[in-house]
Amino acid sequence: MHNFSSGPAILPKTVMQQAAAACIDLDDSGLSILEISHRSKAFTAVMEETEALLRELIGISDHHAVLFLSGGASSQFFMAPMNLLPANATACYIDTGVWSAKAIKEAQLFGNVEVLASSKAANYTYIPKQVEIPSDATYLHLTSNNTIYGTQYRSFPMTNVPIVCDMSSDILSYPIDIEQFGLIYAGAQKNMGPAGMTLVIVRKDLLGKTERAIPSMLDYRLHIANGSLYNTGPVFPIYVTMLTLRWLKGQGGVTEMQQRNQVKADLIYQEIDANPLFECPNATEDRSVMNAVFVAKNAAHEKPF
Ligand SMILES: *Cc1c(COP(=O)(O)O)cnc(C)c1O
């Protein structure tokens, strides 16, 4: 079966086989990954390896903490401002699609939100560029890959303002410079594993500045202090993510993924461009390498197609 869905997405066959075997018996322990304690030695080792693989593959320094949370990327739309944005401060957002718009809506609950640029009027067919970023902004929020509209940042704005980035649908698909980012979040189900785990990578020195009362489960500092084990975390999605990261490292890491993705994207965009029936509505330089979108040139063809 071919599954072109952006998420939950296809996982490597070997990962599925290993995950299936661990559901019966995890590493000859006599217990299933589904029934071991999240505080057991075996699972502590899984957490440590998953974090170590992420730090190695992405190049995450000690300035940043790595957290495995639940609630989906959608919960980060409010957790990020709740933890980073003081009530009287301003966060800047660039509106490049459905997910950006949802993030903007949630952030408005916590402080001032300035939408610096939006491509909404053009049906989100491009990424706004040369956007002036106020130097006193608490952070700049971007959606690196617009999963639904099929546009993607090729490079990130040069700014001293920490970037908060929703990388749900392109994390681990190209190398990044972690020092540009104050916070990165991603739901696992697009590029890393099954649904149920959300990765958060956060610069530790940005925390603790809001003077806001934050419920324990929504406070990054508490999750950092407890190594993502304040409560029972998403054990199985973390385990499968670890297997995927092992696979990814074995394939050659993020630079290899970047090359493979480019080859696949070139192939499909060439066909879309050459095909007399379809076209890609997006600005050529902003086309996503992850999600290629196309529409019928004649709208009457869409439904029968
Ligand atoms: C899928 C997606 C989300 C929503 O993720 P959930 O884990 O379902 O909350 C958010 N942002 C982007 C860019 C996505 O692709």
Short mmCIF file of N, CA and C in Angstrom, two decimals, residues 176-279:
data_model
loop_
_atom_site.label_atom_id
_atom_site.label_comp_id
_atom_site.label_asym_id
_atom_site.label_seq_id
_atom_site.Cartn_x
_atom_site.Cartn_y
_atom_site.Cartn_z
N ILE A 176 20.15 21.89 10.71
CA ILE A 176 19.83 23.23 11.21
C ILE A 176 20.94 23.69 12.14
N ASP A 177 20.99 25.02 12.37
CA ASP A 177 21.89 25.58 13.38
C ASP A 177 21.05 25.84 14.62
N ILE A 178 21.19 24.97 15.61
CA ILE A 178 20.32 25.01 16.78
C ILE A 178 20.40 26.35 17.51
N GLU A 179 21.53 27.04 17.40
CA GLU A 179 21.70 28.29 18.16
C GLU A 179 20.77 29.40 17.66
N GLN A 180 20.20 29.25 16.46
CA GLN A 180 19.22 30.22 15.98
C GLN A 180 17.88 30.10 16.71
N PHE A 181 17.68 28.97 17.38
CA PHE A 181 16.34 28.68 17.87
C PHE A 181 16.24 28.74 19.40
N GLY A 182 15.20 29.44 19.86
CA GLY A 182 14.91 29.47 21.28
C GLY A 182 14.11 28.23 21.66
N LEU A 183 13.25 27.81 20.74
CA LEU A 183 12.40 26.65 21.01
C LEU A 183 11.99 26.00 19.69
N ILE A 184 12.07 24.70 19.64
CA ILE A 184 11.57 23.94 18.49
C ILE A 184 10.58 22.93 19.03
N TYR A 185 9.44 22.81 18.38
CA TYR A 185 8.51 21.74 18.78
C TYR A 185 8.03 20.98 17.56
N ALA A 186 7.66 19.72 17.80
CA ALA A 186 7.23 18.87 16.69
C ALA A 186 6.43 17.69 17.22
N GLY A 187 5.26 17.47 16.68
CA GLY A 187 4.53 16.24 16.96
C GLY A 187 5.28 15.10 16.28
N ALA A 188 5.36 13.94 16.93
CA ALA A 188 6.19 12.85 16.39
C ALA A 188 5.64 12.25 15.10
N GLN A 189 4.34 12.34 14.90
CA GLN A 189 3.69 11.50 13.87
C GLN A 189 3.96 11.88 12.43
N LYS A 190 4.58 13.03 12.20
CA LYS A 190 4.90 13.40 10.82
C LYS A 190 6.25 12.80 10.40
N ASN A 191 7.29 13.08 11.21
CA ASN A 191 8.64 12.74 10.75
C ASN A 191 9.43 11.82 11.67
N MET A 192 8.86 11.39 12.80
CA MET A 192 9.69 10.65 13.76
C MET A 192 9.12 9.33 14.25
N GLY A 193 7.81 9.23 14.33
CA GLY A 193 7.26 8.03 14.97
C GLY A 193 5.75 8.05 14.93
N PRO A 194 5.10 7.33 15.84
CA PRO A 194 3.64 7.34 15.86
C PRO A 194 3.10 8.54 16.64
N ALA A 195 1.83 8.81 16.53
CA ALA A 195 1.20 9.92 17.26
C ALA A 195 1.27 9.67 18.76
N GLY A 196 1.30 10.75 19.54
CA GLY A 196 1.22 10.61 20.99
C GLY A 196 2.39 11.22 21.73
N MET A 197 3.47 11.54 21.01
CA MET A 197 4.62 12.17 21.65
C MET A 197 4.91 13.48 20.95
N THR A 198 5.22 14.51 21.71
CA THR A 198 5.63 15.79 21.14
C THR A 198 7.02 16.13 21.62
N LEU A 199 7.90 16.38 20.68
CA LEU A 199 9.28 16.76 21.01
C LEU A 199 9.34 18.27 21.23
N VAL A 200 9.97 18.67 22.33
CA VAL A 200 10.22 20.10 22.58
C VAL A 200 11.71 20.26 22.87
N ILE A 201 12.35 21.16 22.15
CA ILE A 201 13.76 21.49 22.37
C ILE A 201 13.77 22.96 22.77
N VAL A 202 14.17 23.26 23.99
CA VAL A 202 14.03 24.65 24.48
C VAL A 202 15.33 25.15 25.12
N ARG A 203 15.67 26.41 24.78
CA ARG A 203 16.85 27.05 25.38
C ARG A 203 16.54 27.37 26.82
N LYS A 204 17.32 26.81 27.72
CA LYS A 204 16.97 26.85 29.14
C LYS A 204 16.96 28.26 29.71
N ASP A 205 17.83 29.15 29.18
CA ASP A 205 17.91 30.49 29.78
C ASP A 205 16.72 31.38 29.42
N LEU A 206 15.82 30.90 28.56
CA LEU A 206 14.64 31.70 28.21
C LEU A 206 13.49 31.48 29.19
N LEU A 207 13.65 30.49 30.05
CA LEU A 207 12.54 30.10 30.93
C LEU A 207 12.56 30.87 32.25
N GLY A 208 11.38 30.92 32.89
CA GLY A 208 11.29 31.52 34.22
C GLY A 208 11.21 33.04 34.20
N LYS A 209 10.78 33.62 33.11
CA LYS A 209 10.78 35.09 33.02
C LYS A 209 9.39 35.69 32.92
N THR A 210 8.34 34.88 33.02
CA THR A 210 7.00 35.42 32.76
C THR A 210 6.28 35.92 34.01
N GLU A 211 6.71 35.51 35.21
CA GLU A 211 6.02 35.82 36.47
C GLU A 211 4.57 35.35 36.46
N ARG A 212 4.31 34.34 35.66
CA ARG A 212 2.95 33.82 35.54
C ARG A 212 2.87 32.51 36.33
N ALA A 213 1.72 32.25 36.94
CA ALA A 213 1.52 30.93 37.57
C ALA A 213 1.22 29.93 36.46
N ILE A 214 2.04 28.89 36.36
CA ILE A 214 1.88 27.91 35.29
C ILE A 214 1.52 26.56 35.89
N PRO A 215 0.43 25.93 35.45
CA PRO A 215 0.10 24.60 35.98
C PRO A 215 1.28 23.64 35.76
N SER A 216 1.51 22.76 36.74
CA SER A 216 2.71 21.90 36.71
C SER A 216 2.92 21.22 35.38
N MET A 217 1.87 20.57 34.87
CA MET A 217 2.03 19.78 33.65
C MET A 217 2.33 20.63 32.41
N LEU A 218 2.13 21.94 32.54
CA LEU A 218 2.35 22.82 31.38
C LEU A 218 3.64 23.63 31.52
N ASP A 219 4.40 23.33 32.59
CA ASP A 219 5.61 24.11 32.89
C ASP A 219 6.85 23.37 32.39
N TYR A 220 7.52 23.93 31.38
CA TYR A 220 8.72 23.28 30.84
C TYR A 220 9.75 23.02 31.93
N ARG A 221 9.88 23.98 32.88
CA ARG A 221 10.93 23.82 33.91
C ARG A 221 10.71 22.57 34.74
N LEU A 222 9.44 22.27 35.02
CA LEU A 222 9.15 21.08 35.80
C LEU A 222 9.49 19.81 35.01
N HIS A 223 9.20 19.81 33.72
CA HIS A 223 9.54 18.64 32.90
C HIS A 223 11.05 18.49 32.75
N ILE A 224 11.76 19.63 32.67
CA ILE A 224 13.23 19.56 32.59
C ILE A 224 13.77 18.96 33.90
N ALA A 225 13.25 19.46 35.03
CA ALA A 225 13.74 19.00 36.34
C ALA A 225 13.48 17.51 36.54
N ASN A 226 12.44 17.00 35.89
CA ASN A 226 12.07 15.59 36.07
C ASN A 226 12.45 14.71 34.88
N GLY A 227 13.25 15.22 33.98
CA GLY A 227 13.68 14.42 32.83
C GLY A 227 12.51 13.86 32.04
N SER A 228 11.48 14.67 31.84
CA SER A 228 10.25 14.27 31.13
C SER A 228 9.52 13.12 31.81
N LEU A 229 9.82 12.90 33.12
CA LEU A 229 9.15 11.80 33.83
C LEU A 229 8.39 12.30 35.06
N TYR A 230 7.82 13.49 34.97
CA TYR A 230 6.99 13.99 36.08
C TYR A 230 5.77 13.10 36.24
N ASN A 231 5.20 12.72 35.08
CA ASN A 231 4.08 11.77 35.11
C ASN A 231 4.40 10.66 34.12
N THR A 232 3.44 9.78 33.86
CA THR A 232 3.67 8.69 32.92
C THR A 232 3.67 9.25 31.51
N GLY A 233 4.80 9.25 30.88
CA GLY A 233 4.91 9.82 29.54
C GLY A 233 4.44 8.86 28.47
N PRO A 234 4.50 9.28 27.21
CA PRO A 234 4.09 8.43 26.09
C PRO A 234 5.16 7.38 25.77
N VAL A 235 5.14 6.30 26.54
CA VAL A 235 6.20 5.29 26.51
C VAL A 235 6.38 4.68 25.11
N PHE A 236 5.30 4.20 24.53
CA PHE A 236 5.44 3.51 23.24
C PHE A 236 5.86 4.45 22.10
N PRO A 237 5.22 5.64 21.97
CA PRO A 237 5.71 6.55 20.92
C PRO A 237 7.18 6.95 21.09
N ILE A 238 7.64 7.09 22.32
CA ILE A 238 9.06 7.42 22.52
C ILE A 238 9.92 6.24 22.06
N TYR A 239 9.48 5.03 22.39
CA TYR A 239 10.24 3.85 21.98
C TYR A 239 10.34 3.75 20.46
N VAL A 240 9.23 3.93 19.78
CA VAL A 240 9.25 3.81 18.31
C VAL A 240 10.06 4.96 17.69
N THR A 241 9.99 6.13 18.32
CA THR A 241 10.82 7.25 17.85
C THR A 241 12.30 6.88 17.96
N MET A 242 12.68 6.25 19.07
CA MET A 242 14.08 5.82 19.22
C MET A 242 14.48 4.88 18.09
N LEU A 243 13.59 3.94 17.77
CA LEU A 243 13.90 3.00 16.67
C LEU A 243 14.07 3.75 15.35
N THR A 244 13.19 4.74 15.10
CA THR A 244 13.28 5.50 13.85
C THR A 244 14.58 6.30 13.81
N LEU A 245 14.98 6.86 14.95
CA LEU A 245 16.21 7.65 15.00
C LEU A 245 17.43 6.76 14.77
N ARG A 246 17.41 5.54 15.31
CA ARG A 246 18.49 4.59 15.03
C ARG A 246 18.58 4.33 13.54
N TRP A 247 17.41 4.11 12.94
CA TRP A 247 17.34 3.86 11.48
C TRP A 247 17.89 5.06 10.72
N LEU A 248 17.45 6.25 11.12
CA LEU A 248 17.85 7.48 10.43
C LEU A 248 19.37 7.67 10.50
N LYS A 249 19.92 7.41 11.68
CA LYS A 249 21.38 7.53 11.83
C LYS A 249 22.08 6.50 10.92
N GLY A 250 21.55 5.29 10.89
CA GLY A 250 22.14 4.23 10.06
C GLY A 250 22.09 4.55 8.58
N GLN A 251 21.10 5.35 8.17
CA GLN A 251 20.97 5.72 6.76
C GLN A 251 21.93 6.86 6.38
N GLY A 252 22.51 7.52 7.38
CA GLY A 252 23.43 8.62 7.07
C GLY A 252 23.02 9.96 7.66
N GLY A 253 21.97 9.96 8.48
CA GLY A 253 21.61 11.19 9.19
C GLY A 253 20.87 12.20 8.34
N VAL A 254 20.78 13.43 8.86
CA VAL A 254 19.90 14.43 8.24
C VAL A 254 20.40 14.92 6.89
N THR A 255 21.72 14.94 6.66
CA THR A 255 22.20 15.39 5.34
C THR A 255 21.78 14.38 4.27
N GLU A 256 21.84 13.11 4.60
CA GLU A 256 21.39 12.07 3.65
C GLU A 256 19.88 12.21 3.41
N MET A 257 19.12 12.46 4.48
CA MET A 257 17.67 12.64 4.33
C MET A 257 17.38 13.83 3.41
N GLN A 258 18.14 14.90 3.61
CA GLN A 258 17.95 16.10 2.80
C GLN A 258 18.15 15.78 1.31
N GLN A 259 19.21 15.03 1.01
CA GLN A 259 19.48 14.69 -0.39
C GLN A 259 18.37 13.82 -0.98
N ARG A 260 17.98 12.80 -0.21
CA ARG A 260 16.93 11.90 -0.71
C ARG A 260 15.62 12.65 -0.93
N ASN A 261 15.28 13.52 0.03
CA ASN A 261 14.03 14.26 -0.09
C ASN A 261 14.05 15.17 -1.31
N GLN A 262 15.21 15.77 -1.58
CA GLN A 262 15.32 16.68 -2.72
C GLN A 262 15.12 15.90 -4.03
N VAL A 263 15.69 14.73 -4.11
CA VAL A 263 15.53 13.90 -5.32
C VAL A 263 14.05 13.55 -5.53
N LYS A 264 13.38 13.16 -4.45
CA LYS A 264 11.96 12.81 -4.56
C LYS A 264 11.12 14.03 -4.92
N ALA A 265 11.44 15.17 -4.29
CA ALA A 265 10.67 16.39 -4.55
C ALA A 265 10.87 16.85 -6.00
N ASP A 266 12.11 16.79 -6.48
CA ASP A 266 12.38 17.21 -7.86
C ASP A 266 11.56 16.36 -8.83
N LEU A 267 11.51 15.07 -8.56
CA LEU A 267 10.78 14.15 -9.44
C LEU A 267 9.30 14.51 -9.51
N ILE A 268 8.70 14.75 -8.36
CA ILE A 268 7.25 15.00 -8.36
C ILE A 268 6.93 16.40 -8.88
N TYR A 269 7.76 17.40 -8.55
CA TYR A 269 7.49 18.76 -9.08
C TYR A 269 7.70 18.80 -10.60
N GLN A 270 8.68 18.05 -11.10
CA GLN A 270 8.87 18.00 -12.56
C GLN A 270 7.61 17.47 -13.24
N GLU A 271 7.03 16.44 -12.64
CA GLU A 271 5.82 15.86 -13.22
C GLU A 271 4.64 16.84 -13.13
N ILE A 272 4.51 17.49 -11.97
CA ILE A 272 3.41 18.47 -11.81
C ILE A 272 3.56 19.59 -12.85
N ASP A 273 4.80 20.08 -13.02
CA ASP A 273 5.03 21.19 -13.97
C ASP A 273 4.80 20.76 -15.41
N ALA A 274 5.13 19.49 -15.72
CA ALA A 274 5.01 19.03 -17.11
C ALA A 274 3.59 18.58 -17.42
N ASN A 275 2.82 18.24 -16.41
CA ASN A 275 1.50 17.66 -16.63
C ASN A 275 0.51 18.71 -17.12
N PRO A 276 -0.22 18.42 -18.20
CA PRO A 276 -1.14 19.43 -18.73
C PRO A 276 -2.37 19.66 -17.85
N LEU A 277 -2.67 18.75 -16.94
CA LEU A 277 -3.90 18.85 -16.16
C LEU A 277 -3.72 19.54 -14.80
N PHE A 278 -2.48 19.48 -14.27
CA PHE A 278 -2.28 19.97 -12.90
C PHE A 278 -1.23 21.08 -12.84
N GLU A 279 -1.30 21.83 -11.73
CA GLU A 279 -0.23 22.81 -11.49
C GLU A 279 -0.02 22.97 -9.98
#
